[in-house]
Amino acid sequence: MKEFVISEAKVETAVLVGLTTPMQDERKTNEYLDELEFLAETAGAKVIRRFVQKMPQANAVTYVGTGKLQEIANYIHEEEEAEREIGMVIFDDELSAKQIRNIEGELKVKILDRTSLILDIFAMRAQTANAKTQVELAQYKYMLPRLQRLWTHLERQGGGSGAGGGKGSVGLRGPGETQLEMDRRIILNRMSLLKERLAEIDKQKSTQRKNRGRLIRVALVGYTNVGKSTLMNLLAKSDVFAENKLFATLDTTVRKVIIENLPFLLSDTVGFIRKLPTDLVDSFKSTLDEVREADFLIHVVDISHPDFEGQIQVVDKTIADLGAAGKPSMIVFNKIDAYTWVEKEADDLTPKTRKNISLDELMQTWMAKLNNNCIFISAKQKLHIEEFKTIIYNKVRELHVQKYPYNDFLYTIPE
């Protein structure tokens, strides 16, 4: 009798490729590649090597120079010779159809860029019909300009023209449709249908928002993986999915929260990221409307991240792009329990760097910079949460009284 051995599924291996340019120094490139590696791991791949090239700008034909591309090709070949197959090569920027075609021709492996990787994660994370529709539309928008002419068998349906134009040519004269044109038409039709669906969802969401009563709306915003869902669970005593992976939350979750005698609505939104594809922002309109229509924004920041200041800038820019820049807001510096720093030796006269700044110094700097409109907490360890709730209570109550001066929601707290 034949025995069947069930082996573990092999994890796909990946190689990352990035550029150092006059607009992006080596430190920045390494941070972006760290993030790209985290994205790859979230998608289920294991990164085994990185390639970085210094260039004035990306090569329009092959992204990197021909020498670097050959170096990557040689590495892939050597790994395959040693029976260590490379599953994919991931590039840190969005590639054009021409670049993908040329790179694939040289490397002979699966080619992904940052955008297609993010879309893949979004597709994996999408749970509801709304999120799935939004992701599918974004995928088609990405795919459309990259359709390659793979088939030519339908380029001419029937030959000849006029009388005696060939056997079976009646009613089939003319160039017909190429497979590419058929694919384009199918995708455009599908996109049109998805847009109609999203418009319907948008209408439903808008009605839901109108029916939420006279309550102040607060939205948690921030970079991906900063702890928004963990904070939501603490404040709303709910069980929103929270995980140490990028884009754990795709669908906006709205919960009613009551602090002392003050009820308000709290929403947890999709995390932002550097180089977030425009197609995704467009497709996730109904989800991001929670940010646009919120009365108050709580910007959650991972203080333990080496480039948290860069992440703040990305979130601020995305909020501005959404047309929500002038809203009342505050910053919550989360994960203080994970913050690390290195104390300089007394005889070390070199300038202080970011890693030599203590948490106390950082707190004083940012509290002065933001006129105390911030707080430092740990949602995981529940540090300074009561103080945070008091700040929210005061800010939301102030907005509530302004917006609904005759509302009786603010019931009296019993003595």
PDB file of C-alpha atoms in Angstrom, residues 142-409:
ATOM      1  CA  TYR A 142      -3.785  48.703 -11.334  1.00  0.00           C
ATOM      2  CA  MET A 143      -4.087  45.911 -13.911  1.00  0.00           C
ATOM      3  CA  LEU A 144      -5.636  47.886 -16.768  1.00  0.00           C
ATOM      4  CA  PRO A 145      -2.553  49.839 -17.960  1.00  0.00           C
ATOM      5  CA  ARG A 146      -0.399  46.719 -17.465  1.00  0.00           C
ATOM      6  CA  LEU A 147      -2.329  44.299 -19.679  1.00  0.00           C
ATOM      7  CA  GLN A 148       0.155  42.600 -21.957  1.00  0.00           C
ATOM      8  CA  ARG A 149      -0.560  41.480 -25.480  1.00  0.00           C
ATOM      9  CA  LEU A 150      -0.292  37.753 -24.852  1.00  0.00           C
ATOM     10  CA  TRP A 151      -2.682  36.506 -27.494  1.00  0.00           C
ATOM     11  CA  THR A 152      -2.911  37.319 -31.207  1.00  0.00           C
ATOM     12  CA  HIS A 153      -5.070  34.408 -32.359  1.00  0.00           C
ATOM     13  CA  LEU A 154      -8.186  36.593 -32.546  1.00  0.00           C
ATOM     14  CA  GLU A 155      -6.502  39.513 -34.262  1.00  0.00           C
ATOM     15  CA  ARG A 156      -8.289  38.707 -37.513  1.00  0.00           C
ATOM     16  CA  GLN A 157     -11.490  36.702 -37.450  1.00  0.00           C
ATOM     17  CA  GLY A 158     -11.745  35.350 -40.988  1.00  0.00           C
ATOM     18  CA  GLY A 159      -9.553  36.555 -43.853  1.00  0.00           C
ATOM     19  CA  GLY A 160      -9.917  38.578 -47.021  1.00  0.00           C
ATOM     20  CA  SER A 161     -12.404  41.226 -48.018  1.00  0.00           C
ATOM     21  CA  GLY A 162     -14.993  41.626 -50.725  1.00  0.00           C
ATOM     22  CA  ALA A 163     -16.279  38.712 -52.825  1.00  0.00           C
ATOM     23  CA  GLY A 164     -14.388  35.463 -52.469  1.00  0.00           C
ATOM     24  CA  GLY A 165     -12.621  36.742 -49.380  1.00  0.00           C
ATOM     25  CA  GLY A 166     -11.899  33.230 -48.175  1.00  0.00           C
ATOM     26  CA  LYS A 167     -13.823  30.302 -46.785  1.00  0.00           C
ATOM     27  CA  GLY A 168     -16.124  31.178 -43.887  1.00  0.00           C
ATOM     28  CA  SER A 169     -15.479  34.909 -44.178  1.00  0.00           C
ATOM     29  CA  VAL A 170     -19.105  36.016 -44.586  1.00  0.00           C
ATOM     30  CA  GLY A 171     -20.042  38.322 -41.741  1.00  0.00           C
ATOM     31  CA  LEU A 172     -16.556  38.053 -40.242  1.00  0.00           C
ATOM     32  CA  ARG A 173     -14.631  40.519 -42.387  1.00  0.00           C
ATOM     33  CA  GLY A 174     -12.488  43.144 -40.745  1.00  0.00           C
ATOM     34  CA  PRO A 175      -9.815  43.065 -38.063  1.00  0.00           C
ATOM     35  CA  GLY A 176     -12.026  41.675 -35.295  1.00  0.00           C
ATOM     36  CA  GLU A 177     -10.824  42.021 -31.700  1.00  0.00           C
ATOM     37  CA  THR A 178      -7.456  41.210 -30.282  1.00  0.00           C
ATOM     38  CA  GLN A 179      -7.448  39.253 -27.010  1.00  0.00           C
ATOM     39  CA  LEU A 180      -6.001  42.350 -25.378  1.00  0.00           C
ATOM     40  CA  GLU A 181      -8.971  44.447 -26.475  1.00  0.00           C
ATOM     41  CA  MET A 182     -11.371  41.786 -25.224  1.00  0.00           C
ATOM     42  CA  ASP A 183      -9.604  41.719 -21.855  1.00  0.00           C
ATOM     43  CA  ARG A 184      -9.710  45.519 -21.673  1.00  0.00           C
ATOM     44  CA  ARG A 185     -13.437  45.541 -22.456  1.00  0.00           C
ATOM     45  CA  ILE A 186     -14.165  42.825 -19.852  1.00  0.00           C
ATOM     46  CA  ILE A 187     -12.153  44.704 -17.185  1.00  0.00           C
ATOM     47  CA  LEU A 188     -13.768  48.073 -18.022  1.00  0.00           C
ATOM     48  CA  ASN A 189     -17.237  46.504 -17.812  1.00  0.00           C
ATOM     49  CA  ARG A 190     -16.356  44.876 -14.494  1.00  0.00           C
ATOM     50  CA  MET A 191     -14.950  48.168 -13.152  1.00  0.00           C
ATOM     51  CA  SER A 192     -18.143  49.947 -14.176  1.00  0.00           C
ATOM     52  CA  LEU A 193     -20.201  47.353 -12.259  1.00  0.00           C
ATOM     53  CA  LEU A 194     -17.963  47.617  -9.175  1.00  0.00           C
ATOM     54  CA  LYS A 195     -18.222  51.429  -9.216  1.00  0.00           C
ATOM     55  CA  GLU A 196     -22.017  51.129  -9.294  1.00  0.00           C
ATOM     56  CA  ARG A 197     -21.869  48.728  -6.326  1.00  0.00           C
ATOM     57  CA  LEU A 198     -19.589  51.074  -4.392  1.00  0.00           C
ATOM     58  CA  ALA A 199     -21.858  54.039  -5.146  1.00  0.00           C
ATOM     59  CA  GLU A 200     -24.726  51.994  -3.664  1.00  0.00           C
ATOM     60  CA  ILE A 201     -22.618  51.060  -0.607  1.00  0.00           C
ATOM     61  CA  ASP A 202     -21.586  54.712  -0.281  1.00  0.00           C
ATOM     62  CA  LYS A 203     -25.262  55.742  -0.268  1.00  0.00           C
ATOM     63  CA  GLN A 204     -26.066  53.123   2.412  1.00  0.00           C
ATOM     64  CA  LYS A 205     -23.079  54.202   4.537  1.00  0.00           C
ATOM     65  CA  SER A 206     -24.077  57.841   4.198  1.00  0.00           C
ATOM     66  CA  THR A 207     -27.626  56.971   5.370  1.00  0.00           C
ATOM     67  CA  GLN A 208     -26.164  54.981   8.287  1.00  0.00           C
ATOM     68  CA  ARG A 209     -24.004  57.949   9.272  1.00  0.00           C
ATOM     69  CA  LYS A 210     -27.052  60.275   9.181  1.00  0.00           C
ATOM     70  CA  ASN A 211     -29.022  57.846  11.361  1.00  0.00           C
ATOM     71  CA  ARG A 212     -26.415  57.673  14.098  1.00  0.00           C
ATOM     72  CA  GLY A 213     -28.205  60.306  16.114  1.00  0.00           C
ATOM     73  CA  ARG A 214     -26.877  63.428  17.700  1.00  0.00           C
ATOM     74  CA  LEU A 215     -23.541  62.059  18.785  1.00  0.00           C
ATOM     75  CA  ILE A 216     -20.016  63.403  18.265  1.00  0.00           C
ATOM     76  CA  ARG A 217     -17.976  61.240  15.909  1.00  0.00           C
ATOM     77  CA  VAL A 218     -14.361  60.460  16.774  1.00  0.00           C
ATOM     78  CA  ALA A 219     -12.043  58.673  14.323  1.00  0.00           C
ATOM     79  CA  LEU A 220      -8.806  56.853  15.125  1.00  0.00           C
ATOM     80  CA  VAL A 221      -6.288  57.544  12.347  1.00  0.00           C
ATOM     81  CA  GLY A 222      -2.632  56.689  11.937  1.00  0.00           C
ATOM     82  CA  TYR A 223       0.016  54.730  10.146  1.00  0.00           C
ATOM     83  CA  THR A 224      -0.570  51.006   9.743  1.00  0.00           C
ATOM     84  CA  ASN A 225       0.332  48.816  12.745  1.00  0.00           C
ATOM     85  CA  VAL A 226       0.504  51.593  15.367  1.00  0.00           C
ATOM     86  CA  GLY A 227      -2.082  50.022  17.718  1.00  0.00           C
ATOM     87  CA  LYS A 228      -5.350  51.730  16.700  1.00  0.00           C
ATOM     88  CA  SER A 229      -7.406  48.522  17.009  1.00  0.00           C
ATOM     89  CA  THR A 230      -5.911  47.724  20.445  1.00  0.00           C
ATOM     90  CA  LEU A 231      -6.839  51.232  21.579  1.00  0.00           C
ATOM     91  CA  MET A 232     -10.336  50.817  20.118  1.00  0.00           C
ATOM     92  CA  ASN A 233     -10.780  47.593  22.110  1.00  0.00           C
ATOM     93  CA  LEU A 234      -9.720  49.374  25.319  1.00  0.00           C
ATOM     94  CA  LEU A 235     -12.030  52.355  24.891  1.00  0.00           C
ATOM     95  CA  ALA A 236     -15.048  50.529  23.470  1.00  0.00           C
ATOM     96  CA  LYS A 237     -14.591  47.300  25.483  1.00  0.00           C
ATOM     97  CA  SER A 238     -15.005  45.506  22.132  1.00  0.00           C
ATOM     98  CA  ASP A 239     -13.086  42.777  20.319  1.00  0.00           C
ATOM     99  CA  VAL A 240     -11.927  44.408  17.081  1.00  0.00           C
ATOM    100  CA  PHE A 241      -9.300  42.237  15.354  1.00  0.00           C
ATOM    101  CA  ALA A 242      -5.801  43.416  16.324  1.00  0.00           C
ATOM    102  CA  GLU A 243      -2.578  41.804  15.137  1.00  0.00           C
ATOM    103  CA  ASN A 244       1.095  42.754  14.742  1.00  0.00           C
ATOM    104  CA  LYS A 245       0.801  42.803  10.956  1.00  0.00           C
ATOM    105  CA  LEU A 246       0.236  45.514   8.391  1.00  0.00           C
ATOM    106  CA  PHE A 247      -3.364  46.343   7.435  1.00  0.00           C
ATOM    107  CA  ALA A 248      -4.981  44.096  10.062  1.00  0.00           C
ATOM    108  CA  THR A 249      -8.013  46.420   9.794  1.00  0.00           C
ATOM    109  CA  LEU A 250      -9.565  47.110   6.379  1.00  0.00           C
ATOM    110  CA  ASP A 251     -13.194  47.728   7.200  1.00  0.00           C
ATOM    111  CA  THR A 252     -14.043  50.698   9.356  1.00  0.00           C
ATOM    112  CA  THR A 253     -15.463  49.581  12.697  1.00  0.00           C
ATOM    113  CA  VAL A 254     -17.765  51.981  14.537  1.00  0.00           C
ATOM    114  CA  ARG A 255     -18.598  51.536  18.217  1.00  0.00           C
ATOM    115  CA  LYS A 256     -20.610  53.574  20.708  1.00  0.00           C
ATOM    116  CA  VAL A 257     -18.386  54.544  23.631  1.00  0.00           C
ATOM    117  CA  ILE A 258     -19.497  56.038  26.943  1.00  0.00           C
ATOM    118  CA  ILE A 259     -17.005  57.826  29.197  1.00  0.00           C
ATOM    119  CA  GLU A 260     -18.662  58.859  32.478  1.00  0.00           C
ATOM    120  CA  ASN A 261     -21.910  60.529  31.287  1.00  0.00           C
ATOM    121  CA  LEU A 262     -20.789  61.211  27.699  1.00  0.00           C
ATOM    122  CA  PRO A 263     -21.689  58.900  24.807  1.00  0.00           C
ATOM    123  CA  PHE A 264     -19.933  59.302  21.427  1.00  0.00           C
ATOM    124  CA  LEU A 265     -19.120  57.220  18.324  1.00  0.00           C
ATOM    125  CA  LEU A 266     -15.596  55.903  17.836  1.00  0.00           C
ATOM    126  CA  SER A 267     -14.377  54.545  14.477  1.00  0.00           C
ATOM    127  CA  ASP A 268     -11.231  52.550  13.704  1.00  0.00           C
ATOM    128  CA  THR A 269     -10.029  53.238  10.138  1.00  0.00           C
ATOM    129  CA  VAL A 270      -7.648  51.549   7.688  1.00  0.00           C
ATOM    130  CA  GLY A 271      -3.991  52.349   8.419  1.00  0.00           C
ATOM    131  CA  PHE A 272      -2.045  54.620   6.078  1.00  0.00           C
ATOM    132  CA  ILE A 273       1.348  53.787   4.581  1.00  0.00           C
ATOM    133  CA  ARG A 274       4.078  55.452   2.513  1.00  0.00           C
ATOM    134  CA  LYS A 275       3.515  55.376  -1.236  1.00  0.00           C
ATOM    135  CA  LEU A 276      -0.109  54.291  -0.684  1.00  0.00           C
ATOM    136  CA  PRO A 277      -1.498  53.680  -4.181  1.00  0.00           C
ATOM    137  CA  THR A 278      -3.873  56.439  -5.333  1.00  0.00           C
ATOM    138  CA  ASP A 279      -6.207  53.737  -6.697  1.00  0.00           C
ATOM    139  CA  LEU A 280      -6.605  52.374  -3.167  1.00  0.00           C
ATOM    140  CA  VAL A 281      -7.420  55.799  -1.710  1.00  0.00           C
ATOM    141  CA  ASP A 282     -10.030  56.287  -4.475  1.00  0.00           C
ATOM    142  CA  SER A 283     -11.507  52.799  -4.030  1.00  0.00           C
ATOM    143  CA  PHE A 284     -11.711  53.102  -0.244  1.00  0.00           C
ATOM    144  CA  LYS A 285     -13.709  56.337  -0.448  1.00  0.00           C
ATOM    145  CA  SER A 286     -16.651  55.062   1.622  1.00  0.00           C
ATOM    146  CA  THR A 287     -14.293  53.748   4.322  1.00  0.00           C
ATOM    147  CA  LEU A 288     -12.260  56.967   4.429  1.00  0.00           C
ATOM    148  CA  ASP A 289     -15.422  59.087   4.573  1.00  0.00           C
ATOM    149  CA  GLU A 290     -15.404  58.214   8.292  1.00  0.00           C
ATOM    150  CA  VAL A 291     -12.288  60.413   8.528  1.00  0.00           C
ATOM    151  CA  ARG A 292     -13.832  63.207   6.435  1.00  0.00           C
ATOM    152  CA  GLU A 293     -17.050  63.267   8.463  1.00  0.00           C
ATOM    153  CA  ALA A 294     -15.527  62.859  11.925  1.00  0.00           C
ATOM    154  CA  ASP A 295     -15.805  65.743  14.396  1.00  0.00           C
ATOM    155  CA  PHE A 296     -12.521  64.860  16.108  1.00  0.00           C
ATOM    156  CA  LEU A 297      -9.435  62.914  14.985  1.00  0.00           C
ATOM    157  CA  ILE A 298      -7.194  60.902  17.308  1.00  0.00           C
ATOM    158  CA  HIS A 299      -3.876  60.457  15.500  1.00  0.00           C
ATOM    159  CA  VAL A 300      -2.195  57.346  16.940  1.00  0.00           C
ATOM    160  CA  VAL A 301       1.621  57.168  16.571  1.00  0.00           C
ATOM    161  CA  ASP A 302       4.027  54.297  17.325  1.00  0.00           C
ATOM    162  CA  ILE A 303       6.648  56.136  19.416  1.00  0.00           C
ATOM    163  CA  SER A 304       8.912  53.055  19.386  1.00  0.00           C
ATOM    164  CA  HIS A 305       9.306  53.162  15.584  1.00  0.00           C
ATOM    165  CA  PRO A 306      12.691  54.630  14.492  1.00  0.00           C
ATOM    166  CA  ASP A 307      11.000  56.881  11.916  1.00  0.00           C
ATOM    167  CA  PHE A 308       7.780  57.793  13.745  1.00  0.00           C
ATOM    168  CA  GLU A 309       8.226  61.441  12.672  1.00  0.00           C
ATOM    169  CA  GLY A 310       8.220  60.380   9.011  1.00  0.00           C
ATOM    170  CA  GLN A 311       5.061  58.344   9.665  1.00  0.00           C
ATOM    171  CA  ILE A 312       3.384  61.411  11.227  1.00  0.00           C
ATOM    172  CA  GLN A 313       4.129  63.364   8.025  1.00  0.00           C
ATOM    173  CA  VAL A 314       2.662  60.576   5.832  1.00  0.00           C
ATOM    174  CA  VAL A 315      -0.567  60.504   7.891  1.00  0.00           C
ATOM    175  CA  ASP A 316      -0.851  64.321   7.947  1.00  0.00           C
ATOM    176  CA  LYS A 317      -0.427  64.441   4.151  1.00  0.00           C
ATOM    177  CA  THR A 318      -3.023  61.670   3.607  1.00  0.00           C
ATOM    178  CA  ILE A 319      -5.512  63.452   5.903  1.00  0.00           C
ATOM    179  CA  ALA A 320      -4.907  66.687   3.947  1.00  0.00           C
ATOM    180  CA  ASP A 321      -5.443  64.786   0.651  1.00  0.00           C
ATOM    181  CA  LEU A 322      -8.775  63.549   2.039  1.00  0.00           C
ATOM    182  CA  GLY A 323      -9.815  67.141   2.760  1.00  0.00           C
ATOM    183  CA  ALA A 324      -9.853  66.665   6.550  1.00  0.00           C
ATOM    184  CA  ALA A 325      -6.792  68.732   7.521  1.00  0.00           C
ATOM    185  CA  GLY A 326      -8.510  71.455   9.567  1.00  0.00           C
ATOM    186  CA  LYS A 327     -10.393  69.186  11.970  1.00  0.00           C
ATOM    187  CA  PRO A 328      -9.893  69.282  15.757  1.00  0.00           C
ATOM    188  CA  SER A 329      -7.366  66.558  16.608  1.00  0.00           C
ATOM    189  CA  MET A 330      -4.807  65.293  19.080  1.00  0.00           C
ATOM    190  CA  ILE A 331      -1.798  62.977  18.909  1.00  0.00           C
ATOM    191  CA  VAL A 332      -1.550  59.815  20.997  1.00  0.00           C
ATOM    192  CA  PHE A 333       1.991  58.452  21.221  1.00  0.00           C
ATOM    193  CA  ASN A 334       1.454  54.720  21.758  1.00  0.00           C
ATOM    194  CA  LYS A 335       3.829  51.828  22.613  1.00  0.00           C
ATOM    195  CA  ILE A 336       5.919  53.704  25.205  1.00  0.00           C
ATOM    196  CA  ASP A 337       6.601  50.260  26.733  1.00  0.00           C
ATOM    197  CA  ALA A 338       8.538  49.329  23.569  1.00  0.00           C
ATOM    198  CA  TYR A 339      10.592  52.550  23.349  1.00  0.00           C
ATOM    199  CA  THR A 340      14.374  52.047  23.524  1.00  0.00           C
ATOM    200  CA  TRP A 341      17.314  54.448  23.620  1.00  0.00           C
ATOM    201  CA  VAL A 342      21.088  54.335  24.111  1.00  0.00           C
ATOM    202  CA  GLU A 343      22.684  56.617  26.709  1.00  0.00           C
ATOM    203  CA  LYS A 344      25.840  58.329  25.473  1.00  0.00           C
ATOM    204  CA  GLU A 345      29.116  57.800  27.332  1.00  0.00           C
ATOM    205  CA  ALA A 346      30.286  60.849  29.338  1.00  0.00           C
ATOM    206  CA  ASP A 347      33.433  61.208  27.182  1.00  0.00           C
ATOM    207  CA  ASP A 348      31.557  60.804  23.864  1.00  0.00           C
ATOM    208  CA  LEU A 349      31.645  64.247  22.244  1.00  0.00           C
ATOM    209  CA  THR A 350      29.878  63.268  19.004  1.00  0.00           C
ATOM    210  CA  PRO A 351      26.486  64.944  18.358  1.00  0.00           C
ATOM    211  CA  LYS A 352      23.414  63.310  19.889  1.00  0.00           C
ATOM    212  CA  THR A 353      21.368  61.227  17.432  1.00  0.00           C
ATOM    213  CA  ARG A 354      17.731  60.110  17.571  1.00  0.00           C
ATOM    214  CA  LYS A 355      18.688  56.839  19.319  1.00  0.00           C
ATOM    215  CA  ASN A 356      20.379  58.793  22.165  1.00  0.00           C
ATOM    216  CA  ILE A 357      17.201  60.660  23.159  1.00  0.00           C
ATOM    217  CA  SER A 358      15.388  59.365  26.245  1.00  0.00           C
ATOM    218  CA  LEU A 359      11.617  59.018  26.398  1.00  0.00           C
ATOM    219  CA  ASP A 360      11.418  61.874  28.965  1.00  0.00           C
ATOM    220  CA  GLU A 361      13.295  64.230  26.615  1.00  0.00           C
ATOM    221  CA  LEU A 362      11.096  63.176  23.713  1.00  0.00           C
ATOM    222  CA  MET A 363       7.933  63.739  25.762  1.00  0.00           C
ATOM    223  CA  GLN A 364       9.007  67.239  26.789  1.00  0.00           C
ATOM    224  CA  THR A 365       9.965  68.132  23.191  1.00  0.00           C
ATOM    225  CA  TRP A 366       6.684  66.990  21.651  1.00  0.00           C
ATOM    226  CA  MET A 367       4.467  68.307  24.456  1.00  0.00           C
ATOM    227  CA  ALA A 368       6.040  71.750  23.973  1.00  0.00           C
ATOM    228  CA  LYS A 369       5.778  71.465  20.181  1.00  0.00           C
ATOM    229  CA  LEU A 370       2.078  70.480  20.288  1.00  0.00           C
ATOM    230  CA  ASN A 371       1.094  72.799  23.164  1.00  0.00           C
ATOM    231  CA  ASN A 372       0.325  69.746  25.331  1.00  0.00           C
ATOM    232  CA  ASN A 373      -2.190  68.513  22.721  1.00  0.00           C
ATOM    233  CA  CYS A 374      -0.797  64.989  23.023  1.00  0.00           C
ATOM    234  CA  ILE A 375      -0.401  62.109  25.454  1.00  0.00           C
ATOM    235  CA  PHE A 376       2.063  59.212  25.827  1.00  0.00           C
ATOM    236  CA  ILE A 377       0.469  55.804  26.520  1.00  0.00           C
ATOM    237  CA  SER A 378       0.793  52.063  26.130  1.00  0.00           C
ATOM    238  CA  ALA A 379      -2.477  50.497  24.984  1.00  0.00           C
ATOM    239  CA  LYS A 380      -0.978  47.029  25.420  1.00  0.00           C
ATOM    240  CA  GLN A 381       0.207  47.616  29.013  1.00  0.00           C
ATOM    241  CA  LYS A 382      -2.738  49.975  29.775  1.00  0.00           C
ATOM    242  CA  LEU A 383      -0.396  52.782  30.858  1.00  0.00           C
ATOM    243  CA  HIS A 384      -1.926  56.307  31.232  1.00  0.00           C
ATOM    244  CA  ILE A 385      -5.268  55.116  29.811  1.00  0.00           C
ATOM    245  CA  GLU A 386      -7.391  56.795  32.520  1.00  0.00           C
ATOM    246  CA  GLU A 387      -5.609  60.100  31.882  1.00  0.00           C
ATOM    247  CA  PHE A 388      -6.250  59.603  28.143  1.00  0.00           C
ATOM    248  CA  LYS A 389      -9.973  58.983  28.775  1.00  0.00           C
ATOM    249  CA  THR A 390     -10.189  62.232  30.781  1.00  0.00           C
ATOM    250  CA  ILE A 391      -8.634  64.196  27.902  1.00  0.00           C
ATOM    251  CA  ILE A 392     -11.074  62.631  25.398  1.00  0.00           C
ATOM    252  CA  TYR A 393     -13.998  63.347  27.740  1.00  0.00           C
ATOM    253  CA  ASN A 394     -13.102  67.044  27.964  1.00  0.00           C
ATOM    254  CA  LYS A 395     -12.464  67.454  24.226  1.00  0.00           C
ATOM    255  CA  VAL A 396     -15.572  65.558  23.095  1.00  0.00           C
ATOM    256  CA  ARG A 397     -17.804  67.263  25.691  1.00  0.00           C
ATOM    257  CA  GLU A 398     -16.648  70.677  24.425  1.00  0.00           C
ATOM    258  CA  LEU A 399     -17.502  69.686  20.820  1.00  0.00           C
ATOM    259  CA  HIS A 400     -20.810  68.139  21.915  1.00  0.00           C
ATOM    260  CA  VAL A 401     -21.983  71.305  23.692  1.00  0.00           C
ATOM    261  CA  GLN A 402     -21.008  73.422  20.659  1.00  0.00           C
ATOM    262  CA  LYS A 403     -22.733  71.162  18.127  1.00  0.00           C
ATOM    263  CA  TYR A 404     -25.800  70.093  20.131  1.00  0.00           C
ATOM    264  CA  PRO A 405     -26.434  72.830  22.735  1.00  0.00           C
ATOM    265  CA  TYR A 406     -29.987  71.595  23.453  1.00  0.00           C
ATOM    266  CA  ASN A 407     -29.178  67.880  23.492  1.00  0.00           C
ATOM    267  CA  ASP A 408     -29.993  65.989  26.721  1.00  0.00           C
ATOM    268  CA  PHE A 409     -27.502  63.125  26.171  1.00  0.00           C
TER     269      PHE A 409
END
